Amino acid sequence: MAERPKRTATAARARVRAAKRPHPGRSLILLEDISKTYDGGHVAVNALSEINIDINEGEYVAIMGPSGSGKSTLMHIIGCLDTPSAGFYYLKGQEISKYNNDQLARVRNREVGFIFQSFNLLPRLSASQNVEIPLLYSSVPVDEREERVAMMLSKVGLADRGHHRPNELSGGESQRVAIARALANNPSIILADEPTGNLDSKTEEEIMKLLDDFNKQGVTVIVVTHDESVASHAKRTIRLRDGKII
C-alpha cells in the first residue's frame, strides 16, 4: 500500500490559520495579517506589520497617523494601487491580495472611487470630461455617460459648471468635481486621502458634509488623514504608528 505523504508542521499551521480566518463574505473589506515590506537597499523597510481590519458595507472610517505611520501604504493596498508582501485581502468576499495588475486595475475602476488632496484633475479637460473618465474605462454607452455625469455634477452642486476647466474653478469646486468623478461609477468604496488638505476651513466643512451625505446614502467612506476635525466625521477611527494599529 502506498505510503501517505507526511503532514508537515507548516501545513498544519496553515490549516489552523485557515480555520480561524473570518469568513470573507461577512465584510466588504477584510484585511488579515497584512504586511508590506519595501526594499530599502541594504535594509528592508517594514511599512506595515500584521494589519487586521474588518470594514462593513456602509461604514464611515478614518485612518489616522503621523507621517511615516503607514497610512498611505494601507490606503494604496485597500485601493488596489499596491499589493501586500504577506497576508490576505478580501474585497466583497473575493481574495484579491494575489491578483495581477490587470485584475487589480479592473477592481479599482469598478469598486473604488479616489479623492486626493491635490484633486488630480486633468487640466485640459472640462469638469464634465474629468467626471466622465472612469465611465470611459468601463465602456459605459455614451447616452448613459452623459446622463450620469450630469447627475453627479448636480449632486455636488456644480450643474452649471460642467464646461469649465480646472483652472477656472476654485479649490472647493475642484474637489467637488473630484468627488463627482469618484462616485460616477457607483463604487463600493470611496477612498479620500487628505481630502481637505488644500482647502480653507469653510470649504473643508462643505466637502466633509458632501462625504457625510453620501455615506448616509449607503456609500462606504474611508478617509485617510492626520486632521482630527476631518476624522471626527467618521464613525470609527483606526490609528497607525510605525506600521501597526495602536
Short mmCIF file of N, CA and C in Angstrom, two decimals, residues 59-130:
data_model
loop_
_atom_site.label_atom_id
_atom_site.label_comp_id
_atom_site.label_asym_id
_atom_site.label_seq_id
_atom_site.Cartn_x
_atom_site.Cartn_y
_atom_site.Cartn_z
N GLU A 59 -20.01 51.62 6.18
CA GLU A 59 -19.27 52.24 7.30
C GLU A 59 -18.59 53.53 6.86
N TYR A 60 -18.27 54.35 7.85
CA TYR A 60 -17.52 55.60 7.64
C TYR A 60 -16.32 55.50 8.58
N VAL A 61 -15.14 55.31 8.01
CA VAL A 61 -13.94 55.01 8.79
C VAL A 61 -12.85 56.03 8.49
N ALA A 62 -12.17 56.49 9.53
CA ALA A 62 -11.00 57.34 9.37
C ALA A 62 -9.75 56.53 9.71
N ILE A 63 -8.71 56.69 8.90
CA ILE A 63 -7.41 56.10 9.18
C ILE A 63 -6.46 57.24 9.49
N MET A 64 -5.93 57.26 10.71
CA MET A 64 -5.11 58.37 11.17
C MET A 64 -3.71 57.90 11.55
N GLY A 65 -2.78 58.84 11.48
CA GLY A 65 -1.42 58.55 11.89
C GLY A 65 -0.49 59.64 11.41
N PRO A 66 0.65 59.81 12.07
CA PRO A 66 1.63 60.80 11.63
C PRO A 66 2.31 60.37 10.34
N SER A 67 3.12 61.24 9.78
CA SER A 67 3.90 60.89 8.59
C SER A 67 4.78 59.69 8.90
N GLY A 68 4.81 58.74 7.96
CA GLY A 68 5.62 57.55 8.15
C GLY A 68 4.95 56.45 8.95
N SER A 69 3.67 56.65 9.28
CA SER A 69 2.97 55.64 10.09
C SER A 69 2.49 54.46 9.27
N GLY A 70 2.42 54.63 7.94
CA GLY A 70 1.96 53.55 7.07
C GLY A 70 0.56 53.76 6.53
N LYS A 71 -0.06 54.91 6.84
CA LYS A 71 -1.46 55.10 6.43
C LYS A 71 -1.60 55.21 4.91
N SER A 72 -0.63 55.84 4.23
CA SER A 72 -0.71 55.92 2.77
C SER A 72 -0.51 54.55 2.14
N THR A 73 0.41 53.76 2.68
CA THR A 73 0.61 52.40 2.18
C THR A 73 -0.66 51.57 2.36
N LEU A 74 -1.29 51.71 3.51
CA LEU A 74 -2.54 50.99 3.76
C LEU A 74 -3.62 51.42 2.78
N MET A 75 -3.73 52.71 2.53
CA MET A 75 -4.71 53.20 1.56
C MET A 75 -4.45 52.62 0.18
N HIS A 76 -3.17 52.57 -0.22
CA HIS A 76 -2.83 52.03 -1.54
C HIS A 76 -3.20 50.56 -1.66
N ILE A 77 -3.04 49.81 -0.59
CA ILE A 77 -3.42 48.39 -0.63
C ILE A 77 -4.93 48.24 -0.68
N ILE A 78 -5.65 48.98 0.16
CA ILE A 78 -7.11 48.91 0.14
C ILE A 78 -7.64 49.33 -1.23
N GLY A 79 -7.01 50.35 -1.83
CA GLY A 79 -7.45 50.85 -3.13
C GLY A 79 -6.91 50.11 -4.32
N CYS A 80 -6.20 49.01 -4.08
CA CYS A 80 -5.65 48.16 -5.15
C CYS A 80 -4.62 48.89 -6.01
N LEU A 81 -3.95 49.88 -5.42
CA LEU A 81 -2.84 50.54 -6.08
C LEU A 81 -1.52 49.84 -5.77
N ASP A 82 -1.53 48.98 -4.77
CA ASP A 82 -0.35 48.23 -4.36
C ASP A 82 -0.81 46.89 -3.80
N THR A 83 0.12 45.97 -3.67
CA THR A 83 -0.21 44.64 -3.14
C THR A 83 0.59 44.39 -1.86
N PRO A 84 0.05 43.60 -0.94
CA PRO A 84 0.78 43.31 0.30
C PRO A 84 1.92 42.33 0.06
N SER A 85 2.93 42.39 0.91
CA SER A 85 4.01 41.40 0.88
C SER A 85 3.58 40.10 1.53
N ALA A 86 2.64 40.19 2.47
CA ALA A 86 2.13 39.00 3.15
C ALA A 86 0.73 39.31 3.66
N GLY A 87 -0.03 38.26 3.90
CA GLY A 87 -1.38 38.42 4.42
C GLY A 87 -2.44 38.26 3.35
N PHE A 88 -3.68 38.46 3.77
CA PHE A 88 -4.83 38.24 2.90
C PHE A 88 -5.68 39.50 2.83
N TYR A 89 -6.14 39.85 1.63
CA TYR A 89 -7.06 40.97 1.43
C TYR A 89 -8.29 40.44 0.69
N TYR A 90 -9.43 40.54 1.36
CA TYR A 90 -10.70 40.16 0.74
C TYR A 90 -11.53 41.42 0.49
N LEU A 91 -12.07 41.54 -0.70
CA LEU A 91 -12.99 42.62 -1.05
C LEU A 91 -14.27 41.98 -1.58
N LYS A 92 -15.36 42.24 -0.90
CA LYS A 92 -16.66 41.66 -1.26
C LYS A 92 -16.58 40.14 -1.36
N GLY A 93 -15.81 39.55 -0.44
CA GLY A 93 -15.71 38.10 -0.36
C GLY A 93 -14.71 37.47 -1.29
N GLN A 94 -14.05 38.26 -2.13
CA GLN A 94 -13.07 37.72 -3.07
C GLN A 94 -11.65 38.04 -2.60
N GLU A 95 -10.79 37.04 -2.58
CA GLU A 95 -9.40 37.30 -2.20
C GLU A 95 -8.68 37.96 -3.37
N ILE A 96 -8.29 39.22 -3.17
CA ILE A 96 -7.65 39.95 -4.26
C ILE A 96 -6.18 40.23 -3.98
N SER A 97 -5.67 39.75 -2.86
CA SER A 97 -4.28 40.03 -2.50
C SER A 97 -3.29 39.41 -3.47
N LYS A 98 -3.72 38.42 -4.25
CA LYS A 98 -2.82 37.79 -5.21
C LYS A 98 -3.18 38.13 -6.66
N TYR A 99 -4.06 39.11 -6.86
CA TYR A 99 -4.45 39.49 -8.22
C TYR A 99 -3.25 40.08 -8.97
N ASN A 100 -3.25 39.90 -10.29
CA ASN A 100 -2.22 40.54 -11.10
C ASN A 100 -2.63 41.98 -11.40
N ASN A 101 -1.76 42.73 -12.08
CA ASN A 101 -2.00 44.15 -12.30
C ASN A 101 -3.27 44.43 -13.09
N ASP A 102 -3.54 43.62 -14.11
CA ASP A 102 -4.74 43.82 -14.92
C ASP A 102 -6.00 43.59 -14.09
N GLN A 103 -5.98 42.55 -13.28
CA GLN A 103 -7.13 42.26 -12.42
C GLN A 103 -7.34 43.38 -11.40
N LEU A 104 -6.24 43.88 -10.83
CA LEU A 104 -6.35 44.97 -9.85
C LEU A 104 -6.90 46.23 -10.50
N ALA A 105 -6.49 46.51 -11.74
CA ALA A 105 -6.99 47.69 -12.45
C ALA A 105 -8.49 47.61 -12.64
N ARG A 106 -8.99 46.43 -12.97
CA ARG A 106 -10.43 46.26 -13.15
C ARG A 106 -11.17 46.47 -11.83
N VAL A 107 -10.61 45.93 -10.75
CA VAL A 107 -11.23 46.11 -9.44
C VAL A 107 -11.23 47.58 -9.05
N ARG A 108 -10.12 48.26 -9.26
CA ARG A 108 -10.01 49.70 -8.95
C ARG A 108 -11.10 50.50 -9.64
N ASN A 109 -11.25 50.27 -10.94
CA ASN A 109 -12.19 51.07 -11.71
C ASN A 109 -13.63 50.76 -11.34
N ARG A 110 -13.90 49.51 -10.97
CA ARG A 110 -15.27 49.09 -10.69
C ARG A 110 -15.69 49.36 -9.25
N GLU A 111 -14.75 49.19 -8.31
CA GLU A 111 -15.13 49.15 -6.90
C GLU A 111 -14.67 50.34 -6.07
N VAL A 112 -13.68 51.11 -6.55
CA VAL A 112 -13.06 52.14 -5.71
C VAL A 112 -13.12 53.50 -6.40
N GLY A 113 -13.57 54.50 -5.66
CA GLY A 113 -13.50 55.88 -6.11
C GLY A 113 -12.50 56.63 -5.26
N PHE A 114 -11.55 57.32 -5.90
CA PHE A 114 -10.47 58.00 -5.19
C PHE A 114 -10.70 59.51 -5.14
N ILE A 115 -10.41 60.10 -3.98
CA ILE A 115 -10.40 61.55 -3.83
C ILE A 115 -9.05 61.92 -3.22
N PHE A 116 -8.33 62.83 -3.89
CA PHE A 116 -6.97 63.17 -3.47
C PHE A 116 -6.90 64.61 -2.98
N GLN A 117 -5.90 64.88 -2.16
CA GLN A 117 -5.67 66.23 -1.64
C GLN A 117 -5.46 67.23 -2.76
N SER A 118 -4.74 66.83 -3.81
CA SER A 118 -4.41 67.74 -4.90
C SER A 118 -5.39 67.65 -6.06
N PHE A 119 -6.54 67.02 -5.83
CA PHE A 119 -7.66 66.92 -6.78
C PHE A 119 -7.39 65.97 -7.94
N ASN A 120 -6.17 66.04 -8.54
CA ASN A 120 -5.78 65.16 -9.65
C ASN A 120 -6.75 65.24 -10.83
N LEU A 121 -7.18 66.45 -11.18
CA LEU A 121 -7.99 66.66 -12.37
C LEU A 121 -7.08 66.89 -13.57
N LEU A 122 -7.50 66.42 -14.73
CA LEU A 122 -6.72 66.65 -15.95
C LEU A 122 -6.99 68.07 -16.43
N PRO A 123 -5.94 68.92 -16.51
CA PRO A 123 -6.14 70.35 -16.73
C PRO A 123 -6.75 70.71 -18.08
N ARG A 124 -6.55 69.89 -19.10
CA ARG A 124 -7.06 70.23 -20.43
C ARG A 124 -8.50 69.78 -20.64
N LEU A 125 -9.04 69.04 -19.69
CA LEU A 125 -10.41 68.56 -19.81
C LEU A 125 -11.35 69.42 -18.98
N SER A 126 -12.59 69.52 -19.41
CA SER A 126 -13.61 70.23 -18.64
C SER A 126 -13.99 69.42 -17.40
N ALA A 127 -14.76 70.04 -16.53
CA ALA A 127 -15.23 69.32 -15.34
C ALA A 127 -16.02 68.08 -15.75
N SER A 128 -16.90 68.23 -16.73
CA SER A 128 -17.70 67.09 -17.19
C SER A 128 -16.82 65.97 -17.74
N GLN A 129 -15.82 66.35 -18.52
CA GLN A 129 -14.93 65.34 -19.11
C GLN A 129 -14.11 64.63 -18.04
N ASN A 130 -13.71 65.35 -16.99
CA ASN A 130 -12.99 64.70 -15.89
C ASN A 130 -13.88 63.69 -15.18
#
